[in-house]
Tab-separated table of C-alpha atoms in Angstrom:
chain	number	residue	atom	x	y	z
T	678	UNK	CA	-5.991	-14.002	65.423
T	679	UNK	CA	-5.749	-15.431	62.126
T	680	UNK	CA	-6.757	-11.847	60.545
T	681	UNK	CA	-3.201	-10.300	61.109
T	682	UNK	CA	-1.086	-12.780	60.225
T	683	UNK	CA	1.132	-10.548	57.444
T	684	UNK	CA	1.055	-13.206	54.628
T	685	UNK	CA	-2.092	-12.911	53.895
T	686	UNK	CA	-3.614	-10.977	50.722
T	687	UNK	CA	-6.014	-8.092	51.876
T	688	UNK	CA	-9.542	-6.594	49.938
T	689	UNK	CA	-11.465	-3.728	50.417
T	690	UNK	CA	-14.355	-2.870	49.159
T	691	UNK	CA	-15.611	0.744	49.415
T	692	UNK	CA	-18.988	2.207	47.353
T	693	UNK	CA	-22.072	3.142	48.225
T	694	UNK	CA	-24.105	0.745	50.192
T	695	UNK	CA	-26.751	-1.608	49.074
T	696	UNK	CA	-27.611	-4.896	49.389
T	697	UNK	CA	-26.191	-8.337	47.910
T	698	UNK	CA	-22.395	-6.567	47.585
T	699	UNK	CA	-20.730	-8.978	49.938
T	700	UNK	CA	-22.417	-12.428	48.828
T	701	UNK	CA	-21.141	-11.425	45.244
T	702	UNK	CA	-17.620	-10.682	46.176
T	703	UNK	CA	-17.258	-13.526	48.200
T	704	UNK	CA	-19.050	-15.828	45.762
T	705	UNK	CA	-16.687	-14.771	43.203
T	706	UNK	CA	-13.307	-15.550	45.999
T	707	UNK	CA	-15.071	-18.835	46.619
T	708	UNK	CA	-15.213	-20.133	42.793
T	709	UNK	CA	-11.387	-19.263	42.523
T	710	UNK	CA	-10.838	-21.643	45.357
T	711	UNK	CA	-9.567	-18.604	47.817
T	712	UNK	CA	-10.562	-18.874	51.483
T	713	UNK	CA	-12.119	-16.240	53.437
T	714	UNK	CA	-9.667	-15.933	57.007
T	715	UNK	CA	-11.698	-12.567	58.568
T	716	UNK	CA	-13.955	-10.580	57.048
T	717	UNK	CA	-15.334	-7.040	58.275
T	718	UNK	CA	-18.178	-4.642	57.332
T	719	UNK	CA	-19.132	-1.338	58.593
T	720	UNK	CA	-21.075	1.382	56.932
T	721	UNK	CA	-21.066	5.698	58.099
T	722	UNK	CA	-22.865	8.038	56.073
T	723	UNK	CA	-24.213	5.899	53.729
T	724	UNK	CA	-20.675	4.724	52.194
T	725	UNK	CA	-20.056	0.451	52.354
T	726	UNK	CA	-16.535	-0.667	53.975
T	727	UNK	CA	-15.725	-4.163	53.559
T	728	UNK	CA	-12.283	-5.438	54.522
T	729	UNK	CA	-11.251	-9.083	54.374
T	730	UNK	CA	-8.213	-11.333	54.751
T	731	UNK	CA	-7.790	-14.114	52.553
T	732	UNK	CA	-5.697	-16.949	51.604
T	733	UNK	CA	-4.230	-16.799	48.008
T	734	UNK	CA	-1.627	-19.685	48.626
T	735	UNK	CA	-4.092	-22.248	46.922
T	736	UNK	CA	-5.901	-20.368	44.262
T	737	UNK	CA	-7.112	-21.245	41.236
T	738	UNK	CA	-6.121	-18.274	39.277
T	739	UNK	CA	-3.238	-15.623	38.474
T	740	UNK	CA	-2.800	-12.935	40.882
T	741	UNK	CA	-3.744	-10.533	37.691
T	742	UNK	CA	-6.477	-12.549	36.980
T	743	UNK	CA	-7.949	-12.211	39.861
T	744	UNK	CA	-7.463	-8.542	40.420
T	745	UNK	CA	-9.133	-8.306	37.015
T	746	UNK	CA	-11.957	-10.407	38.249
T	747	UNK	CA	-12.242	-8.067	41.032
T	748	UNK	CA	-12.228	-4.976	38.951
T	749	UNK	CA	-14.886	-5.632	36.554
T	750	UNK	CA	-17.458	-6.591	39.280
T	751	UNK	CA	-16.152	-3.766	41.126
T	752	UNK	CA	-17.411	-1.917	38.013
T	753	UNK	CA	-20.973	-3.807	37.592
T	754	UNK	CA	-21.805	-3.420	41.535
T	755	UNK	CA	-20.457	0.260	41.353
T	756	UNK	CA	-17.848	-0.057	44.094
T	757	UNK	CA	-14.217	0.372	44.208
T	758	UNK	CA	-12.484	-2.806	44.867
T	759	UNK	CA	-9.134	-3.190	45.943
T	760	UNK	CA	-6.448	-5.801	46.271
T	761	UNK	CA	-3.529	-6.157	48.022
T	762	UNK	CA	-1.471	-9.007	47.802
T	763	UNK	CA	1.670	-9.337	50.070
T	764	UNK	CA	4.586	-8.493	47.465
T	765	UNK	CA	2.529	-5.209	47.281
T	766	UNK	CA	2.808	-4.437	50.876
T	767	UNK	CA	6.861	-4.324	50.567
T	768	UNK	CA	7.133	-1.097	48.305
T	769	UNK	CA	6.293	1.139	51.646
T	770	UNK	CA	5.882	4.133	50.268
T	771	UNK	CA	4.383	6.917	52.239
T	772	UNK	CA	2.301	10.113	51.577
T	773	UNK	CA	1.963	12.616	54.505
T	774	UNK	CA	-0.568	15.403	54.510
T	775	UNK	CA	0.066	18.505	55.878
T	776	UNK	CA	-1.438	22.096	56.340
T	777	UNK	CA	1.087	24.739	57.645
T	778	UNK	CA	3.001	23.262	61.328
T	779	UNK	CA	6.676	22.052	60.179
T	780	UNK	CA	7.814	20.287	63.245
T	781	UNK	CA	6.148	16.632	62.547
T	782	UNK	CA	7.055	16.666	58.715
T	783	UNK	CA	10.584	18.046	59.019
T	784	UNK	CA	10.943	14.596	61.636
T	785	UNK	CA	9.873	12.840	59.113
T	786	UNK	CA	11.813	14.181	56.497
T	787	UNK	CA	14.929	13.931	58.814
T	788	UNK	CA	14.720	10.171	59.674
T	789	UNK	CA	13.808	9.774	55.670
T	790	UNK	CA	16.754	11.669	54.578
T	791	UNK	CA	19.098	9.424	57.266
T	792	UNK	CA	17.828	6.533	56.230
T	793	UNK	CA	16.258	5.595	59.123
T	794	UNK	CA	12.497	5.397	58.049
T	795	UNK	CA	12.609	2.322	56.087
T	796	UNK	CA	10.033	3.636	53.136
T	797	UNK	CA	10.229	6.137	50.931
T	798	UNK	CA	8.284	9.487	51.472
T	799	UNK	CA	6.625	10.135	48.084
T	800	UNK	CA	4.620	12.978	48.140
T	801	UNK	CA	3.523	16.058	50.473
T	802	UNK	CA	-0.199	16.650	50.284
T	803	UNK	CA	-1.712	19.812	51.896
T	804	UNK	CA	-4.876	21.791	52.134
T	805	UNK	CA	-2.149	24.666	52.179
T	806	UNK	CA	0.597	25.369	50.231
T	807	UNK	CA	3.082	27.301	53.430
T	808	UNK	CA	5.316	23.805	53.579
T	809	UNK	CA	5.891	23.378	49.687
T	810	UNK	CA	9.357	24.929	50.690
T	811	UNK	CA	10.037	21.969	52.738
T	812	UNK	CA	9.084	19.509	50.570
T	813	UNK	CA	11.031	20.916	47.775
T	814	UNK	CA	13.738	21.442	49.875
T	815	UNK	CA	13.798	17.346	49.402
T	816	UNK	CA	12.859	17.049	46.472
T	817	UNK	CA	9.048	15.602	46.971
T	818	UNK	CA	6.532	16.253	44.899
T	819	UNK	CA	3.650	17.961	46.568
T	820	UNK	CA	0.457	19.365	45.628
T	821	UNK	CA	-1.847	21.811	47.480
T	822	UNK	CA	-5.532	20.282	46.981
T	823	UNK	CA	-7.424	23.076	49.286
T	824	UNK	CA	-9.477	26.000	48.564
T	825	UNK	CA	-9.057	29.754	49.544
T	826	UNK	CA	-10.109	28.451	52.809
T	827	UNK	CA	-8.273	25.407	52.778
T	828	UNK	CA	-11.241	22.934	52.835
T	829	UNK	CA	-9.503	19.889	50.266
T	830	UNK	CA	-10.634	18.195	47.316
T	831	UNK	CA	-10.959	14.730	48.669
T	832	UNK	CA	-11.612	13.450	44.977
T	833	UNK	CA	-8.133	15.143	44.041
T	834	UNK	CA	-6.773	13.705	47.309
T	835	UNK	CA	-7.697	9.798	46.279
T	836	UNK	CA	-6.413	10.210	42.902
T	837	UNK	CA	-3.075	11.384	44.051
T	838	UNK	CA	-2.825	8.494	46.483
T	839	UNK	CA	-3.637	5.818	44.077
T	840	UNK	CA	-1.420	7.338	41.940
T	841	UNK	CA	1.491	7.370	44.314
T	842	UNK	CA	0.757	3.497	44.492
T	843	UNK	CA	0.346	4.897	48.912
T	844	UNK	CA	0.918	2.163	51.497
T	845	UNK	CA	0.846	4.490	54.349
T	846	UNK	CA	-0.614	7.476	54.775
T	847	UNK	CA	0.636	9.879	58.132
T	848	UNK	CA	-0.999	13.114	59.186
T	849	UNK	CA	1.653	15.332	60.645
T	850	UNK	CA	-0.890	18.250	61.664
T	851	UNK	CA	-3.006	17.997	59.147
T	852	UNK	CA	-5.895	19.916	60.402
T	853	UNK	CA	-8.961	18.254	58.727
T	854	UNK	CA	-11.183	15.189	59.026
T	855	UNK	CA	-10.869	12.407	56.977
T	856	UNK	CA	-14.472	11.240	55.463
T	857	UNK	CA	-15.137	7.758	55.708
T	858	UNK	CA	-14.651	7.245	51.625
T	859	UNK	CA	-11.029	8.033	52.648
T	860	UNK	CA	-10.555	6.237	55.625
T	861	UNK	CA	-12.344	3.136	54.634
T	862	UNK	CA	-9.897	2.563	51.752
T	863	UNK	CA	-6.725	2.800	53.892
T	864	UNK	CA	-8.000	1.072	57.076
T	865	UNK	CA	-5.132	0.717	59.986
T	866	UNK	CA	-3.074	2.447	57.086
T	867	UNK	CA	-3.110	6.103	58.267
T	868	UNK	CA	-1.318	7.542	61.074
T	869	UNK	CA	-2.132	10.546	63.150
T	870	UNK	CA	-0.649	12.652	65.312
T	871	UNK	CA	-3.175	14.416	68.452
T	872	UNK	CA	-1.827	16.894	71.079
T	873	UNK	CA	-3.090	15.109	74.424
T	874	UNK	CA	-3.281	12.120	76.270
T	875	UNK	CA	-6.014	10.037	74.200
T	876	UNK	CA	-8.996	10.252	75.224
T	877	UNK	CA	-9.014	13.243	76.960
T	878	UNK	CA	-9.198	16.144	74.897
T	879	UNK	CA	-10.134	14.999	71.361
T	880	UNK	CA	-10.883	17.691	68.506
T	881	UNK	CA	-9.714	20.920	67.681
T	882	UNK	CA	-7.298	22.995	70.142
T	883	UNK	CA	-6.652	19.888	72.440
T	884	UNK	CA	-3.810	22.066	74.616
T	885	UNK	CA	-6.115	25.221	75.117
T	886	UNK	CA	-8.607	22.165	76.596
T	887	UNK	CA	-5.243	20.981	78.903
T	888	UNK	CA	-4.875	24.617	79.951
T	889	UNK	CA	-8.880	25.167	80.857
T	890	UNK	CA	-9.193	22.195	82.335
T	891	UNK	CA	-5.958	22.694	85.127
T	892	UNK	CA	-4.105	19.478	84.040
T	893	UNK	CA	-1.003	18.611	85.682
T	894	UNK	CA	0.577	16.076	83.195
T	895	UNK	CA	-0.147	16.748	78.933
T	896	UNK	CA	0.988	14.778	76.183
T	897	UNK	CA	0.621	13.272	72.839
T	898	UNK	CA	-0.597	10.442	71.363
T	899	UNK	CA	-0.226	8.671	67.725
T	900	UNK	CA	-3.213	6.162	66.249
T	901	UNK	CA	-4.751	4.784	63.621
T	902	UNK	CA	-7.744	7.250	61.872
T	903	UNK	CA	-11.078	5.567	62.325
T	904	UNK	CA	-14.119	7.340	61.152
T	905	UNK	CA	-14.942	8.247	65.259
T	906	UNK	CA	-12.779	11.809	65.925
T	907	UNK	CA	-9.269	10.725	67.670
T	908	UNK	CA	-11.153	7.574	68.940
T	909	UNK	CA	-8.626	5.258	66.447
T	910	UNK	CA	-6.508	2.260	67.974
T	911	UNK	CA	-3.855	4.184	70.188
T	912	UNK	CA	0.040	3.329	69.018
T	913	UNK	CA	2.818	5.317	71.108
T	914	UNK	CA	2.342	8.050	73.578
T	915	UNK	CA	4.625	10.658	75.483
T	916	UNK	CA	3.848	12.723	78.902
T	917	UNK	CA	5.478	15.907	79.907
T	918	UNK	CA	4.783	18.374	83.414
T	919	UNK	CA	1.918	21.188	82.774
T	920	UNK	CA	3.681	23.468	85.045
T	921	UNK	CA	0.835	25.623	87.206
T	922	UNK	CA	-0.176	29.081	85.259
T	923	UNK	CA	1.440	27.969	81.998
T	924	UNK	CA	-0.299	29.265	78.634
T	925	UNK	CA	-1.758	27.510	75.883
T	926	UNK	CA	1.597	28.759	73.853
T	927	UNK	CA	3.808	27.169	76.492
T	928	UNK	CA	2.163	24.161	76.502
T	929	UNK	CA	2.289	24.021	72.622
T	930	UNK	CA	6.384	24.518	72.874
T	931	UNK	CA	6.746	21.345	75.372
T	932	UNK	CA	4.454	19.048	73.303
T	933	UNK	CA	5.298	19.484	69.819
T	934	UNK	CA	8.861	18.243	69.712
T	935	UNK	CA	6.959	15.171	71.524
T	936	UNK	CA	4.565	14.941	68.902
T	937	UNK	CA	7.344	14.911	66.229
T	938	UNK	CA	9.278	11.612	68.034
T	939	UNK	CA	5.763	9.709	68.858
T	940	UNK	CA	4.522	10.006	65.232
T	941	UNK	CA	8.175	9.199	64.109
T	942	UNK	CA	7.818	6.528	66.093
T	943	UNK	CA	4.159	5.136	65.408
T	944	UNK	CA	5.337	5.395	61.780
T	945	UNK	CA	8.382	3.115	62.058
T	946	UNK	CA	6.371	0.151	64.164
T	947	UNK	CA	4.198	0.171	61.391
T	948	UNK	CA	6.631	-0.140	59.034
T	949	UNK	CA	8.211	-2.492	61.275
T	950	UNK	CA	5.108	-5.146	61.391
T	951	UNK	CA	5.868	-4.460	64.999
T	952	UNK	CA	2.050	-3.688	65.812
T	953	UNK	CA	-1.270	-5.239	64.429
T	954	UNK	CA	-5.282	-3.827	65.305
T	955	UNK	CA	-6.481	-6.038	66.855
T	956	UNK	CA	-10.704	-5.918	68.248
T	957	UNK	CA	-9.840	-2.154	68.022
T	958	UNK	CA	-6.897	-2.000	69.976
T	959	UNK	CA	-3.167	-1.735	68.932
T	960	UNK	CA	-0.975	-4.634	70.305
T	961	UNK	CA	2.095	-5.613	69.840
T	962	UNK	CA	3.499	-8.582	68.008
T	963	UNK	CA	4.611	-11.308	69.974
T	964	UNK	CA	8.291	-11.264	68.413
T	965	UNK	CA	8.643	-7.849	68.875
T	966	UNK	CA	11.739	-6.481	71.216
T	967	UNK	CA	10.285	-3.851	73.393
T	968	UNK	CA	14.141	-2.391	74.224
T	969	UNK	CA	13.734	-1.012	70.413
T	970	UNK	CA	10.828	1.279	70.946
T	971	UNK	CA	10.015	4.038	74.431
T	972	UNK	CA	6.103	3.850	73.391
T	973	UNK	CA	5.145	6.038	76.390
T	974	UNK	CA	7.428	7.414	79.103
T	975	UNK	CA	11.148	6.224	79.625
T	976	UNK	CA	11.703	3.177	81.628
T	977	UNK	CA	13.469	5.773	84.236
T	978	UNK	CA	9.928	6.585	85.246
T	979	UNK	CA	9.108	3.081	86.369
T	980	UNK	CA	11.897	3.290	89.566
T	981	UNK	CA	10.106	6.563	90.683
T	982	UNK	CA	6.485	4.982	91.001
T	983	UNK	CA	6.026	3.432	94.652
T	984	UNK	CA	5.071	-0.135	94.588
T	985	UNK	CA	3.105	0.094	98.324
T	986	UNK	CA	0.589	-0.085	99.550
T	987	UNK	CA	-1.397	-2.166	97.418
T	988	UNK	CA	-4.850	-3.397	97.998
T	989	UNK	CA	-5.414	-6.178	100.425
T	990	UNK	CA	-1.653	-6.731	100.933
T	991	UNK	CA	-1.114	-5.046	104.559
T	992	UNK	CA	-0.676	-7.872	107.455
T	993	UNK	CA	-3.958	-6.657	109.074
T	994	UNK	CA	-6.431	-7.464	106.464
T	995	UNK	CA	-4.926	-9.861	104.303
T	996	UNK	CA	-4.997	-12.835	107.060
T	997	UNK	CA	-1.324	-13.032	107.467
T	998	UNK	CA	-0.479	-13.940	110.945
């Protein structure tokens, strides 16, 4: 488990895929003396991912030699290369994309404006421009990149986030997919809010599914973006009743405040280091005190679940005399 260990200086590589790109990169690590700890590839619609954690500690070079190294054979393979070395990873600066629901951003905005976030919220993206009130309203910059129709500019998008220098990237209702030249580049570094119990009910209108389907308990759940729909690493949850005959509209009203405090609260274990991916899950750290986070329902719930029977524990068939 070598891979999460926070001092360690992360890569990715992101272009279009061909072959020979990760014996040169790690050719070039290995003549600078810089060991390889984990290293993962993937590639979706034809776009390369490459993510590795290495150890700088002993390295034969400057950190801005190397990230010049990196850069210009970045350039000659015709991939974007990035670095980031563990100073960088203590700016925590966020950008959180939006299209037009308030609720998650204004919690956001609210914990950021109490100081209770722990990183600075530095600019509102949307693919519509109905919460630029808000955002002014704090004084963040924010930028509308979608059409009439509200489809974005994902080339406009990645320039923005580079040039906010983003270390974490939250969706708080954004209502559009992420391609994988996005979500390769900030891997286990965006945040997303979905209204149901992951994995029931991924994609669009997930409480009009709760509704059709007759459920008796809904909820929300916060994860990590992958490239599969609402299939990312799973980070907090909350559960509330579906009351018989209630409407899509009802069950909207009970979930979003819920959606608001899990994403809050995703947000600040990330922040935290409290949480690491881990073979596709989301675990926590060993250190971490589980009093300072609910994750999923209150502990109240626990002293309402029956603890009998259980399996093969009654006198007459487990051999007790």
């Amino acid at each position: 488990m070598a891979a999460v260990t926070r001092e360690y200086t992360e890569i990715t590589v992101v272009g279009d895929d061909d072959t020979g790109l990760i014996a040169r990169v790690t050719t070039l690590l290995f003549e600078r003396d810089i060991n390889i700890e984990d290293l993962d590839q993937a590639v979706r619609e034809g776009i390369f991912r490459m993510t590795m954690s290495v150890d700088t500690a002993g390295m034969s070079c400057t950190e801005s030699e190397l990230r010049t190294a990196l850069s210009e054979l970045g350039d000659e393979l015709g991939v974007d290369i990035q670095v980031r070395f563990p100073a960088d990873r203590e700016t925590r600066t966020i950008a959180v994309l939006v299209t037009k629901e308030s609720h998650c951003l204004e919690a956001l905005f609210e914990a950021w404006a109490d100081g209770e976030l722990g990183a600075d919220i530095s600019v509102i993206i949307g693919n519509h421009d109905d919460l630029e009130p808000l955002a002014d309203h704090y004084g963040v910059d924010f930028y509308n990149i979608g059409d009439e129709k509200g489809t974005p500019d994902e080339e406009r998008l990645l320039e923005l986030l580079d040039d906010y220098d983003t270390d974490l990237i939250v969706l708080a209702r954004y209502m559009r997919i992420l391609s994988p030249n996005v979500v390769f580049r900030y891997e286990d570094r965006i945040i997303n809010i979905h209204p149901s119990l992951l994995p029931a009910f991924p994609g669009a209108e997930a409480y009009r599914q709760a509704r059709e389907e007759g459920v008796r308990i809904a909820g929300v759940t916060a994860h990590y973006v992958t490239t599969d729909l609402d299939q990312g690493p799973i980070i907090t949850q909350r559960a509330f009743n579906a009351p018989a005959g209630a409407s899509t509209e009802e069950l909207e009203r009970r979930g979003q405040p819920l959606e608001a405090e899990a994403l809050l609260e995703a947000v600040q274990l990330h922040l935290d280091n409290a949480t690491h991916v881990y073979h596709g899950r989301t675990e926590l750290r060993d250190d971490v005190d589980t009093d300072d986070y609910q994750l999923g329902l209150p502990e109240s719930f626990d002293e309402m679940v029956p603890d009998r029977p259980v399996d093969g524990l009654g006198e007459a068939v487990s051999g007790d005399d």
